[in-house]
PDB file of C-alpha atoms in Angstrom:
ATOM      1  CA  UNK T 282     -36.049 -76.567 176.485  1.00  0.00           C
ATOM      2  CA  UNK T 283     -39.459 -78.161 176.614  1.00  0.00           C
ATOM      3  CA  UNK T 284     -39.685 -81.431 178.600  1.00  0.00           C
ATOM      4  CA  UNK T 285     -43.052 -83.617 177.875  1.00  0.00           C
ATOM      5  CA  UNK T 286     -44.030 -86.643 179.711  1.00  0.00           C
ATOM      6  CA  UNK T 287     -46.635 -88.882 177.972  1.00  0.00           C
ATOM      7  CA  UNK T 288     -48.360 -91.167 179.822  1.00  0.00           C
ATOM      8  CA  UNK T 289     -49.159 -95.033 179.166  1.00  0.00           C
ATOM      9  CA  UNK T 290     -49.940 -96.741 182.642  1.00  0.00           C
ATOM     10  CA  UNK T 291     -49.814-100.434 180.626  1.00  0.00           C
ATOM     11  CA  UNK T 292     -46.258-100.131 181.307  1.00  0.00           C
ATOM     12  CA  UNK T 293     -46.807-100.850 184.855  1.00  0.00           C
ATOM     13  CA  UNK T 294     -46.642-104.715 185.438  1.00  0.00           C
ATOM     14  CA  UNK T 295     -50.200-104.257 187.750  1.00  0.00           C
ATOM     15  CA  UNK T 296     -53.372-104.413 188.210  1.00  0.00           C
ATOM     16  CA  UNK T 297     -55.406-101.573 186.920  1.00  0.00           C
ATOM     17  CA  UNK T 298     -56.332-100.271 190.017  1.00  0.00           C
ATOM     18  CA  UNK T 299     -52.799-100.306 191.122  1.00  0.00           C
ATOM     19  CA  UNK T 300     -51.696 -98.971 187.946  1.00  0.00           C
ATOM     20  CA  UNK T 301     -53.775 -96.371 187.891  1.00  0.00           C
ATOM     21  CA  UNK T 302     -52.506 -94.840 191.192  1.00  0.00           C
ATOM     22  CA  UNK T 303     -48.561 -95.301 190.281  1.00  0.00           C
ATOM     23  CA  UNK T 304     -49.705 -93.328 187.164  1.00  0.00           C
ATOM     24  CA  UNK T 305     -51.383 -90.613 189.284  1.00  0.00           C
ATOM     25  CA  UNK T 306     -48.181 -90.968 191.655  1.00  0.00           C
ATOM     26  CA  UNK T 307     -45.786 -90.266 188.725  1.00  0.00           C
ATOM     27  CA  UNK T 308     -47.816 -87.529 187.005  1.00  0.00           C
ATOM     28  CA  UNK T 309     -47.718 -85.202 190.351  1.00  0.00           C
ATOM     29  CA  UNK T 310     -43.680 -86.363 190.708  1.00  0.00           C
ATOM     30  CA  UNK T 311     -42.863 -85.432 187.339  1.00  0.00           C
ATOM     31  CA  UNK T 312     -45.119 -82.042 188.064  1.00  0.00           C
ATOM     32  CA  UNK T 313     -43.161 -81.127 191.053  1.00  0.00           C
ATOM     33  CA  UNK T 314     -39.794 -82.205 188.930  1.00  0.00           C
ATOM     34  CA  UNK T 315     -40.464 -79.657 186.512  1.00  0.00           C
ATOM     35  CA  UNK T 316     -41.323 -81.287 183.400  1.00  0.00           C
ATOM     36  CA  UNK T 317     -42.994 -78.533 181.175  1.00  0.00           C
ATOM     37  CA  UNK T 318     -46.230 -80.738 179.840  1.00  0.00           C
ATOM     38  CA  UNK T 319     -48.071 -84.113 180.159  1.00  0.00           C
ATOM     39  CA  UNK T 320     -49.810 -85.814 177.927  1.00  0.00           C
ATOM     40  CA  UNK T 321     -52.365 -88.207 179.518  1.00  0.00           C
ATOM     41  CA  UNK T 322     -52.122 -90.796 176.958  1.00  0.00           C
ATOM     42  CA  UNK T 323     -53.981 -93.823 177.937  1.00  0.00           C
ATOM     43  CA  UNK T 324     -55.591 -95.049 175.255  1.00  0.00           C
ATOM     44  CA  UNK T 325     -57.106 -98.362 175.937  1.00  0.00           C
ATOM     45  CA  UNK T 326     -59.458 -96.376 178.936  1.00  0.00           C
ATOM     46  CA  UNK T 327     -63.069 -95.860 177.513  1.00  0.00           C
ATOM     47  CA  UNK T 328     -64.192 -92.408 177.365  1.00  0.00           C
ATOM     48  CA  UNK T 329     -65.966 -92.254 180.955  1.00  0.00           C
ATOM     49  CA  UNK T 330     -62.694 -93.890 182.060  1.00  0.00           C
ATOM     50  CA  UNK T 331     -60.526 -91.845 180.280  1.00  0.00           C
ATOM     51  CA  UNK T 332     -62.489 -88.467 182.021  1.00  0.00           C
ATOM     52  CA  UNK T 333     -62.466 -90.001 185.394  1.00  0.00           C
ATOM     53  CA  UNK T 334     -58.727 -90.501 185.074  1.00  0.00           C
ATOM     54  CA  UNK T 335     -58.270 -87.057 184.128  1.00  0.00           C
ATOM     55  CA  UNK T 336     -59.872 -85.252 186.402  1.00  0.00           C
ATOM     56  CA  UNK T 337     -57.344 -86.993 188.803  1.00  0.00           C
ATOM     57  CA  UNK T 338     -54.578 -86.137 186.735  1.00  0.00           C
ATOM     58  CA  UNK T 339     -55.466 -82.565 187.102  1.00  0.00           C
ATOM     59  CA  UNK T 340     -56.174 -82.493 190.798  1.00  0.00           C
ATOM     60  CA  UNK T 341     -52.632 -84.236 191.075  1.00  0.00           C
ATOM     61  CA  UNK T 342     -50.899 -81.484 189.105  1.00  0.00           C
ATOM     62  CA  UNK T 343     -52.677 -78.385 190.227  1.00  0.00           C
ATOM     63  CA  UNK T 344     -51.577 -79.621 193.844  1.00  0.00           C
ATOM     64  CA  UNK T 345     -48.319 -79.119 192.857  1.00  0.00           C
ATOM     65  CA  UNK T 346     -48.324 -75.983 192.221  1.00  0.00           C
ATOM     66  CA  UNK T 347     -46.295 -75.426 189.452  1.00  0.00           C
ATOM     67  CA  UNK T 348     -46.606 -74.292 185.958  1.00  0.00           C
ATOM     68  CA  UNK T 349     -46.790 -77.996 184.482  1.00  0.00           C
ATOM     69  CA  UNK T 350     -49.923 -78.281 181.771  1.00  0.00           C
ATOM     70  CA  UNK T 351     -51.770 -81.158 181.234  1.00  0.00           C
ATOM     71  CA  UNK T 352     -52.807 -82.439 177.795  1.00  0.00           C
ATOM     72  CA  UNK T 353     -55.739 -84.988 177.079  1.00  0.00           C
ATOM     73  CA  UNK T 354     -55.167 -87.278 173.857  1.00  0.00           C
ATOM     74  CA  UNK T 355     -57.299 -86.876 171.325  1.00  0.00           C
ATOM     75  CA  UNK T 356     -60.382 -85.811 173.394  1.00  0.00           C
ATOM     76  CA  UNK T 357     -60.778 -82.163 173.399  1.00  0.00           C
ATOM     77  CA  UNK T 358     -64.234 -82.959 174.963  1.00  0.00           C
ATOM     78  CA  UNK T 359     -63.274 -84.472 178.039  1.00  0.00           C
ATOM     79  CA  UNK T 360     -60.110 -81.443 178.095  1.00  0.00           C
ATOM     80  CA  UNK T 361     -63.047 -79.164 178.671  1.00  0.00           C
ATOM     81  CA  UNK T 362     -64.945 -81.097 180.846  1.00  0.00           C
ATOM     82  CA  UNK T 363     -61.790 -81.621 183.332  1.00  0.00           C
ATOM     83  CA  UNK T 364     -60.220 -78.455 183.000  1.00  0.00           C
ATOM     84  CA  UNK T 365     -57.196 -79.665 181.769  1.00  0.00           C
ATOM     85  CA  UNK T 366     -54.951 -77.619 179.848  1.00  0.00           C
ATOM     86  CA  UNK T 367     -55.217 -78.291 176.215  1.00  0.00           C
ATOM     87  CA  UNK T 368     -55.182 -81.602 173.755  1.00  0.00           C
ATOM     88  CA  UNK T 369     -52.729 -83.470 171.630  1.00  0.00           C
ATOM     89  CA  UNK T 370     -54.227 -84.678 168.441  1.00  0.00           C
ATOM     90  CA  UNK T 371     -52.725 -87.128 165.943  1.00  0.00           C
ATOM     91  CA  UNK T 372     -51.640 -86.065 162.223  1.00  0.00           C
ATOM     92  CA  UNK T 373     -53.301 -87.385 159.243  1.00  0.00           C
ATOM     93  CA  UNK T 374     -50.517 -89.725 158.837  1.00  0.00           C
ATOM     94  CA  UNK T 375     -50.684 -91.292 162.299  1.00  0.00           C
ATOM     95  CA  UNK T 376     -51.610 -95.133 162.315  1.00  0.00           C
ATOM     96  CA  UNK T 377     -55.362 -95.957 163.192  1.00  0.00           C
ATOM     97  CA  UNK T 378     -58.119 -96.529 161.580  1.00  0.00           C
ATOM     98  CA  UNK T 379     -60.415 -93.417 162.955  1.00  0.00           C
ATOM     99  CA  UNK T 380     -57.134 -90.971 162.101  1.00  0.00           C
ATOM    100  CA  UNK T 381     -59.207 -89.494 159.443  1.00  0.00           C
ATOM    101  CA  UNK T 382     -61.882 -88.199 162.009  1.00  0.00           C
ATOM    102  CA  UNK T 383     -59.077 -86.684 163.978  1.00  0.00           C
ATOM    103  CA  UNK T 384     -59.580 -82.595 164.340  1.00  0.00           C
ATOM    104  CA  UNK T 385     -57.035 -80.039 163.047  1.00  0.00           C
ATOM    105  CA  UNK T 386     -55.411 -78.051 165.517  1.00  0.00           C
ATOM    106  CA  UNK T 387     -57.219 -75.046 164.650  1.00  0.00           C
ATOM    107  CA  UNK T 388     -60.851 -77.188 164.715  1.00  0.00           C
ATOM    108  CA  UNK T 389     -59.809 -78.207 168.062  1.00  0.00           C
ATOM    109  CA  UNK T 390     -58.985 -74.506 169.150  1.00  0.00           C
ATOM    110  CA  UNK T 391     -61.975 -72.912 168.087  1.00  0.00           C
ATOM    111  CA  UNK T 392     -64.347 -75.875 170.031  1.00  0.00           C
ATOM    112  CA  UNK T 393     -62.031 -74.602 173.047  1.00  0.00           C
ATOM    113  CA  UNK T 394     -62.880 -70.881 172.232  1.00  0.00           C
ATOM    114  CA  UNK T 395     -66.690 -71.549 172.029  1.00  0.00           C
ATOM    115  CA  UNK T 396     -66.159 -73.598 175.517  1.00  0.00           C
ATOM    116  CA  UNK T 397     -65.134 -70.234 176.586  1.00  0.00           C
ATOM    117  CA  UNK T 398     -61.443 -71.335 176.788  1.00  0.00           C
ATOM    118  CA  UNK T 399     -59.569 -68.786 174.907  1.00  0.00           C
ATOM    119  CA  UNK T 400     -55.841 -69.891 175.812  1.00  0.00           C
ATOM    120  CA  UNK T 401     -55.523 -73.840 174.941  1.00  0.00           C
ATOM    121  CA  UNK T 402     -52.297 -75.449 174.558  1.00  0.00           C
ATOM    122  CA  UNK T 403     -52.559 -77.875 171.487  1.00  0.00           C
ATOM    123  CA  UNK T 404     -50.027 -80.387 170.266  1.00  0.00           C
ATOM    124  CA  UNK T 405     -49.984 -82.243 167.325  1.00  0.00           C
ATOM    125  CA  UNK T 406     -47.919 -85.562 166.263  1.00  0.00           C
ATOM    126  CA  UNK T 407     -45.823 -85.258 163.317  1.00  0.00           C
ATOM    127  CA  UNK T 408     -44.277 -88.177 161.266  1.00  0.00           C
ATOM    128  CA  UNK T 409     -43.627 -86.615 158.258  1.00  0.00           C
ATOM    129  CA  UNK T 410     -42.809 -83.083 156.796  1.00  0.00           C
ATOM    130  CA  UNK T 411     -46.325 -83.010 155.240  1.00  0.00           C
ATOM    131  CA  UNK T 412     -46.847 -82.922 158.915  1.00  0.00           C
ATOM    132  CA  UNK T 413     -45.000 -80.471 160.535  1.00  0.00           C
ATOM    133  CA  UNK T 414     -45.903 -77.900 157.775  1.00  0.00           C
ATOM    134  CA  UNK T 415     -49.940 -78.970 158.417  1.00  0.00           C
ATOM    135  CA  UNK T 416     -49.724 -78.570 162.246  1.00  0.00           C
ATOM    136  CA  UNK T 417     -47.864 -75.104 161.744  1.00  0.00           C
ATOM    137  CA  UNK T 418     -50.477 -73.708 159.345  1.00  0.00           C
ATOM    138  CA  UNK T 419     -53.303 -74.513 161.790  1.00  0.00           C
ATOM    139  CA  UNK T 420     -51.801 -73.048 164.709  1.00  0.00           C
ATOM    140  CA  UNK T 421     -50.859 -75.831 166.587  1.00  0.00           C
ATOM    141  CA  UNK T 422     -48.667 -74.302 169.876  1.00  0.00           C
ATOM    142  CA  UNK T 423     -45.939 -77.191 169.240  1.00  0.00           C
ATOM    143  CA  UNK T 424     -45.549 -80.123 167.113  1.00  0.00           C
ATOM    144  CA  UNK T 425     -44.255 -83.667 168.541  1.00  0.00           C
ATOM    145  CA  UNK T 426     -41.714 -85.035 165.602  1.00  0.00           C
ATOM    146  CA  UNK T 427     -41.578 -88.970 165.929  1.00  0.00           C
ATOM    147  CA  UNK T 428     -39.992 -91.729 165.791  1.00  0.00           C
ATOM    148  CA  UNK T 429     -36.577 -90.572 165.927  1.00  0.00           C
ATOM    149  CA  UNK T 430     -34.645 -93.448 167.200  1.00  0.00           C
ATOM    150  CA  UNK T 431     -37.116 -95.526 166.735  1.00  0.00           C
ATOM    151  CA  UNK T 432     -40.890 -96.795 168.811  1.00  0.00           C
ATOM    152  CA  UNK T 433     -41.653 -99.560 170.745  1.00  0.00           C
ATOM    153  CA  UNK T 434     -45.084-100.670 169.960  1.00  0.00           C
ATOM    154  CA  UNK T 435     -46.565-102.536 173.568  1.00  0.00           C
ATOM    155  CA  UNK T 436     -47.885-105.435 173.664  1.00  0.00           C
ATOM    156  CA  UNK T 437     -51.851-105.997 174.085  1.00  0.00           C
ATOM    157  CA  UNK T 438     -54.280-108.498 173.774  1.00  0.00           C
ATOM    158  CA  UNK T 439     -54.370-108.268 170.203  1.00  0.00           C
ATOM    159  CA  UNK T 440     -50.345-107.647 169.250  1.00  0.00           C
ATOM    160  CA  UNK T 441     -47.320-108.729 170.264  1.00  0.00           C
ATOM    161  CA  UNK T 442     -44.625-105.744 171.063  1.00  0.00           C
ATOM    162  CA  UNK T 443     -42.768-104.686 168.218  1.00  0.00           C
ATOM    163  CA  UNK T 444     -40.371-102.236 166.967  1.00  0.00           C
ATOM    164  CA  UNK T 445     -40.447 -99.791 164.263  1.00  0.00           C
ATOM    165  CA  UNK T 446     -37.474 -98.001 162.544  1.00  0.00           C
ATOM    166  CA  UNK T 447     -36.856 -94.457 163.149  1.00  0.00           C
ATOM    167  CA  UNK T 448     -36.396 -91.495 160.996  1.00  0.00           C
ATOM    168  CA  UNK T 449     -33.125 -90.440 162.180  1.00  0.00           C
ATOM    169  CA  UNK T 450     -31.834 -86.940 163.206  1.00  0.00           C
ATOM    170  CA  UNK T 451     -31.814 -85.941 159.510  1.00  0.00           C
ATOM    171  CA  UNK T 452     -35.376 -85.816 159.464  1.00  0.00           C
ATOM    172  CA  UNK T 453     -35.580 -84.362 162.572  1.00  0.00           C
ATOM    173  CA  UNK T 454     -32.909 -81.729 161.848  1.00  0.00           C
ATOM    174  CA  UNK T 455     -35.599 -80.910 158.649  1.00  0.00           C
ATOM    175  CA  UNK T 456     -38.714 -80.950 160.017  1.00  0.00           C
ATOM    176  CA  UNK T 457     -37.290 -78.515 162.737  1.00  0.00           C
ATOM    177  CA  UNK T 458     -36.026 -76.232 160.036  1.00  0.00           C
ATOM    178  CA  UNK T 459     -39.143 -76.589 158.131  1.00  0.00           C
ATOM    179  CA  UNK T 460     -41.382 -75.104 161.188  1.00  0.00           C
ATOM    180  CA  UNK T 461     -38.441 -72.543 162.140  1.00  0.00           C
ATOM    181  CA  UNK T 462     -38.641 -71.403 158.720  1.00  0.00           C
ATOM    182  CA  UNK T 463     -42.140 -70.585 159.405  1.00  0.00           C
ATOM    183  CA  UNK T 464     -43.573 -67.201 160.765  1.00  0.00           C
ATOM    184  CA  UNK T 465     -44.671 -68.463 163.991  1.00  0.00           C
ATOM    185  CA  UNK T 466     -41.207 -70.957 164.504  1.00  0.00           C
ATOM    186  CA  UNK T 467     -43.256 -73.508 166.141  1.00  0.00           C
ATOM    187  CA  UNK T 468     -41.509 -75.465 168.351  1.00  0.00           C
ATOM    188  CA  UNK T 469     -40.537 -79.155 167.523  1.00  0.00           C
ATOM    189  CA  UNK T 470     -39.781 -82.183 170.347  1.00  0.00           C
ATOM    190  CA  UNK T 471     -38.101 -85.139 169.601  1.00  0.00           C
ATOM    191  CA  UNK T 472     -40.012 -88.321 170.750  1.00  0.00           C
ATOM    192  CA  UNK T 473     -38.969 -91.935 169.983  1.00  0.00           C
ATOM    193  CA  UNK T 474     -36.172 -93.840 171.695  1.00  0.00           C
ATOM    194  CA  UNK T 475     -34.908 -90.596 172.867  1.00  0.00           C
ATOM    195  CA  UNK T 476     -32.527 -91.366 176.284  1.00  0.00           C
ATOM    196  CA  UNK T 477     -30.294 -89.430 178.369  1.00  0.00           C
ATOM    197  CA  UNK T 478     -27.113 -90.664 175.968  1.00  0.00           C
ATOM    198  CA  UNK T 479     -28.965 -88.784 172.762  1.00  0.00           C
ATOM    199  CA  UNK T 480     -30.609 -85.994 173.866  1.00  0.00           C
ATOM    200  CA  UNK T 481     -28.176 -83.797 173.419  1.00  0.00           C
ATOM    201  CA  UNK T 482     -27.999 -85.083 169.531  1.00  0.00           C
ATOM    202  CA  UNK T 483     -31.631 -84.074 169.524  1.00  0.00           C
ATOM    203  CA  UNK T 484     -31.204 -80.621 170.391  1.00  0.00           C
ATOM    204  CA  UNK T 485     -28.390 -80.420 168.354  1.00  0.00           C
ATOM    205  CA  UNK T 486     -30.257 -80.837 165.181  1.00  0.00           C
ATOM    206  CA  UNK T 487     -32.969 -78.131 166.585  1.00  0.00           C
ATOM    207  CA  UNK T 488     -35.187 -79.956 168.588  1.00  0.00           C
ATOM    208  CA  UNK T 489     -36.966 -77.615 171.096  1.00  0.00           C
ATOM    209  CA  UNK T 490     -36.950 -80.191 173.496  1.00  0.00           C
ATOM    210  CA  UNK T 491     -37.808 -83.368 174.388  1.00  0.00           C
ATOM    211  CA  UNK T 492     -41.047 -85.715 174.507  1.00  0.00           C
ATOM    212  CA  UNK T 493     -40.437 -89.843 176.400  1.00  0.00           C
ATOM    213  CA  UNK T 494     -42.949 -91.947 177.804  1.00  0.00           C
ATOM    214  CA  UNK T 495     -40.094 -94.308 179.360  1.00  0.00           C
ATOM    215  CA  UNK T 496     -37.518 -91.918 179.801  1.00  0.00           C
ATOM    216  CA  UNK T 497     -40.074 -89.981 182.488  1.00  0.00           C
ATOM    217  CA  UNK T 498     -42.199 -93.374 183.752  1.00  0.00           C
ATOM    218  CA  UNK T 499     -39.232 -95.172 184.859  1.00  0.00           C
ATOM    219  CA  UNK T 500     -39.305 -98.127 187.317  1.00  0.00           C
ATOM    220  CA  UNK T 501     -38.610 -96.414 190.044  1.00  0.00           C
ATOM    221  CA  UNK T 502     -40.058 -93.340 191.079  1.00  0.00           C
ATOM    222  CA  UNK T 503     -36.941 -91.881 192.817  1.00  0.00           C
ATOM    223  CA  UNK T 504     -34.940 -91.829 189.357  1.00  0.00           C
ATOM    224  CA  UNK T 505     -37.402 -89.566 187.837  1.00  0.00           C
ATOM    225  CA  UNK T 506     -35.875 -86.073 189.305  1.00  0.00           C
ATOM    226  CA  UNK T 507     -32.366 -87.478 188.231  1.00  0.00           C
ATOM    227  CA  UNK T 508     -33.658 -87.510 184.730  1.00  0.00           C
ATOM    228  CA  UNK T 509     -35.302 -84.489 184.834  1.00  0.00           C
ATOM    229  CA  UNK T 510     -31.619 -82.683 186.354  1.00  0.00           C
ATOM    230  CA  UNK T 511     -29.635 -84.373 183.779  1.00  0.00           C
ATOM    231  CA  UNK T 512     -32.053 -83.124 180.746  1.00  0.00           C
ATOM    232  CA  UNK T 513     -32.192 -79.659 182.238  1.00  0.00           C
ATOM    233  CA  UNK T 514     -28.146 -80.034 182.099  1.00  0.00           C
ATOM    234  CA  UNK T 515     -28.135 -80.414 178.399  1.00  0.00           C
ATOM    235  CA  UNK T 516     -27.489 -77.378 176.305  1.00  0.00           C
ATOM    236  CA  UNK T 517     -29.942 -76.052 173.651  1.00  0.00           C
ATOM    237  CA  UNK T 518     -28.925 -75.470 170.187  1.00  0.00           C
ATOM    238  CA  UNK T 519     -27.508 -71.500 170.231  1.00  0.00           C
ATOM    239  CA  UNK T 520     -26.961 -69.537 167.007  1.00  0.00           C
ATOM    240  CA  UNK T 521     -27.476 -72.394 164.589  1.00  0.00           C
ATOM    241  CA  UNK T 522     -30.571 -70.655 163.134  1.00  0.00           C
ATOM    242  CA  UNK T 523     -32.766 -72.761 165.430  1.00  0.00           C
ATOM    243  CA  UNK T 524     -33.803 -70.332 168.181  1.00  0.00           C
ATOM    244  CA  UNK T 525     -37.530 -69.980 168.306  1.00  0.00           C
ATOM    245  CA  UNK T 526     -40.147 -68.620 170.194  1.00  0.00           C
ATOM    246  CA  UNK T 527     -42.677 -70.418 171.824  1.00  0.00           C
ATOM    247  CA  UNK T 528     -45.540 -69.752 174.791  1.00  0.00           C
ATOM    248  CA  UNK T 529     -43.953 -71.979 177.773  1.00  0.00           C
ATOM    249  CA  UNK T 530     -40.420 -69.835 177.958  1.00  0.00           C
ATOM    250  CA  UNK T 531     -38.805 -66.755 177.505  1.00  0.00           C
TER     251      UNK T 531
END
C-alpha cells in the first residue's frame, strides 16, 4: 500500500516564515514515518519560491535516509533543477484556468529523459474515467483518483472555504478497475476526505493506497507516526482482481 502526503503549508495558522519551517519539519517526520511519496504542493509560492522551498524539501528527506520520493506540482522544471524525484501534473479535467497548458505524463517524462533523468516518478490527478484511462496510456507511474469523500477547498484572499461533493467508492471501485484492466495495472490512490475510519473502504474497492493532505499534516506533529501505524495496519484488497504491480513495492 502506497501512502502519499501532499503538502499545503496554508493550513498552518502562521506566518510564512514560520509556516514554512513546520512544513519542512513535517515533510522530514512523515519521511522518517515511512510514507511512500510527497507531493510538495504549495501552490500560492511563485516559481523562485516554489524552487527555494524545494530544494529544502529535498535536503529534509534525503537526510532521512529512507526510500521516501519527493514530487514537485506541476513544475517539472524546478523537479530537475532540485533533484527531486519526479512531478505530479493535473488532468485535463482539473479546475484552473492554465489546465490546458498542463503536460502529459509522457511530455513530462521525456523533458526528464533529455535532463538526463531516465527514472522519474510521475503522478497524475484523475477526476474522471476519461482520466484514469489518459494518465495510463501516457505512462504515468500512478494515478491520484479524487474526490472520494469529498474536498475541502481553503480559504484565500480571493474565496471563502468551501466544500465539494465526492464521487463515492463506486467511482473509485471503477476507475481502479479501469487502470487494472490495463496492461501496465497502474496503481490508483484514493484522495479526498479519506480518514483513518474509511480507509479501509478505500482499499476495499481497489485503491492501491492512499493520498491526504490533512490526514498526514495534522496539528500536532507527534500524531503523525500514529497515523502512519494505523494505515500500515489496514489490509489491502487480496484476490478481488485488484492486485497490481507497481515500481515502489514488491
Amino acid at each position: 500500500m502506497l501512502l502519499y502526503y501532499i503538502t499545503d503549508s496554508l493550513q498552518f495558522s502562521a506566518s510564512a516564515t514560520e509556516a514554512r519551517a513546520r512544513l519542512l519539519e513535517n515533510i522530514a517526520e512523515a519521511a522518517r514515518c515511512g510514507v511512500d511519496l510527497i507531493q510538495l504542493r504549495d501552490r500560492h509560492l511563485t516559481p523562485r519560491e516554489l524552487e527555494k522551498l524545494a530544494l529544502s524539501a529535498v535536503d529534509a528527506v534525503r537526510k532521512t535516509g529512507t526510500s521516501t520520493k519527493l514530487l514537485i506540482n506541476s513544475r517539472v522544471d524546478v523537479a530537475i533543477a532540485t533533484g527531486a524525484d519526479g512531478v505530479h501534473l493535473r488532468s485535463g479535467s482539473s479546475s484552473g484556468s492554465d489546465r490546458a497548458s498542463e503536460l502529459s505524463a509522457s511530455e513530462a517524462r521525456n523533458i526528464f529523459h533529455k535532463a538526463g533523468l531516465t527514472k522519474p516518478t510521475i503522478a497524475v490527478s484523475c477526476h474522471t474515467l476519461e482520466d484514469v484511462y489518459s494518465a495510463e496510456a501516457h505512462g504515468a507511474d500512478f494515478a491520484v483518483f479524487s474526490p472520494v469523500f469529498g474536498k475541502v477547498i481553503a480559504k484565500s484572499q480571493t474565496f471563502a472555504e468551501k466544500n465539494l461533493p465526492g464521487v463515492g467508492l463506486e467511482q473509485l471501485r471503477a476507475a481502479c478497475e479501469r487502470a487494472a484492466a490495463a496492461s501496465s495495472r497502474m496503481p490508483v490512490l484514493a484522495l479526498g476526505g479519506v480518514t483513518l475510519a474509511n480507509a479501509q473502504a478505500c482499499l476495499d474497492n481497489g485503491a492501491a493506497g492512499i493520498a491526504a493532505i490533512r490526514l498526514f499534516q495534522p496539528d500536532d506533529i507527534g500524531k503523525l507516526a500514529a497515523v502512519v501505524t494505523a494505515l500500515r495496519a489496514l489490509q489491502p484488497a487480496q484476490g478481488k482482481g485488484f492486485t497490481r504491480r507497481h515500481p515502489y513495492q514488491g
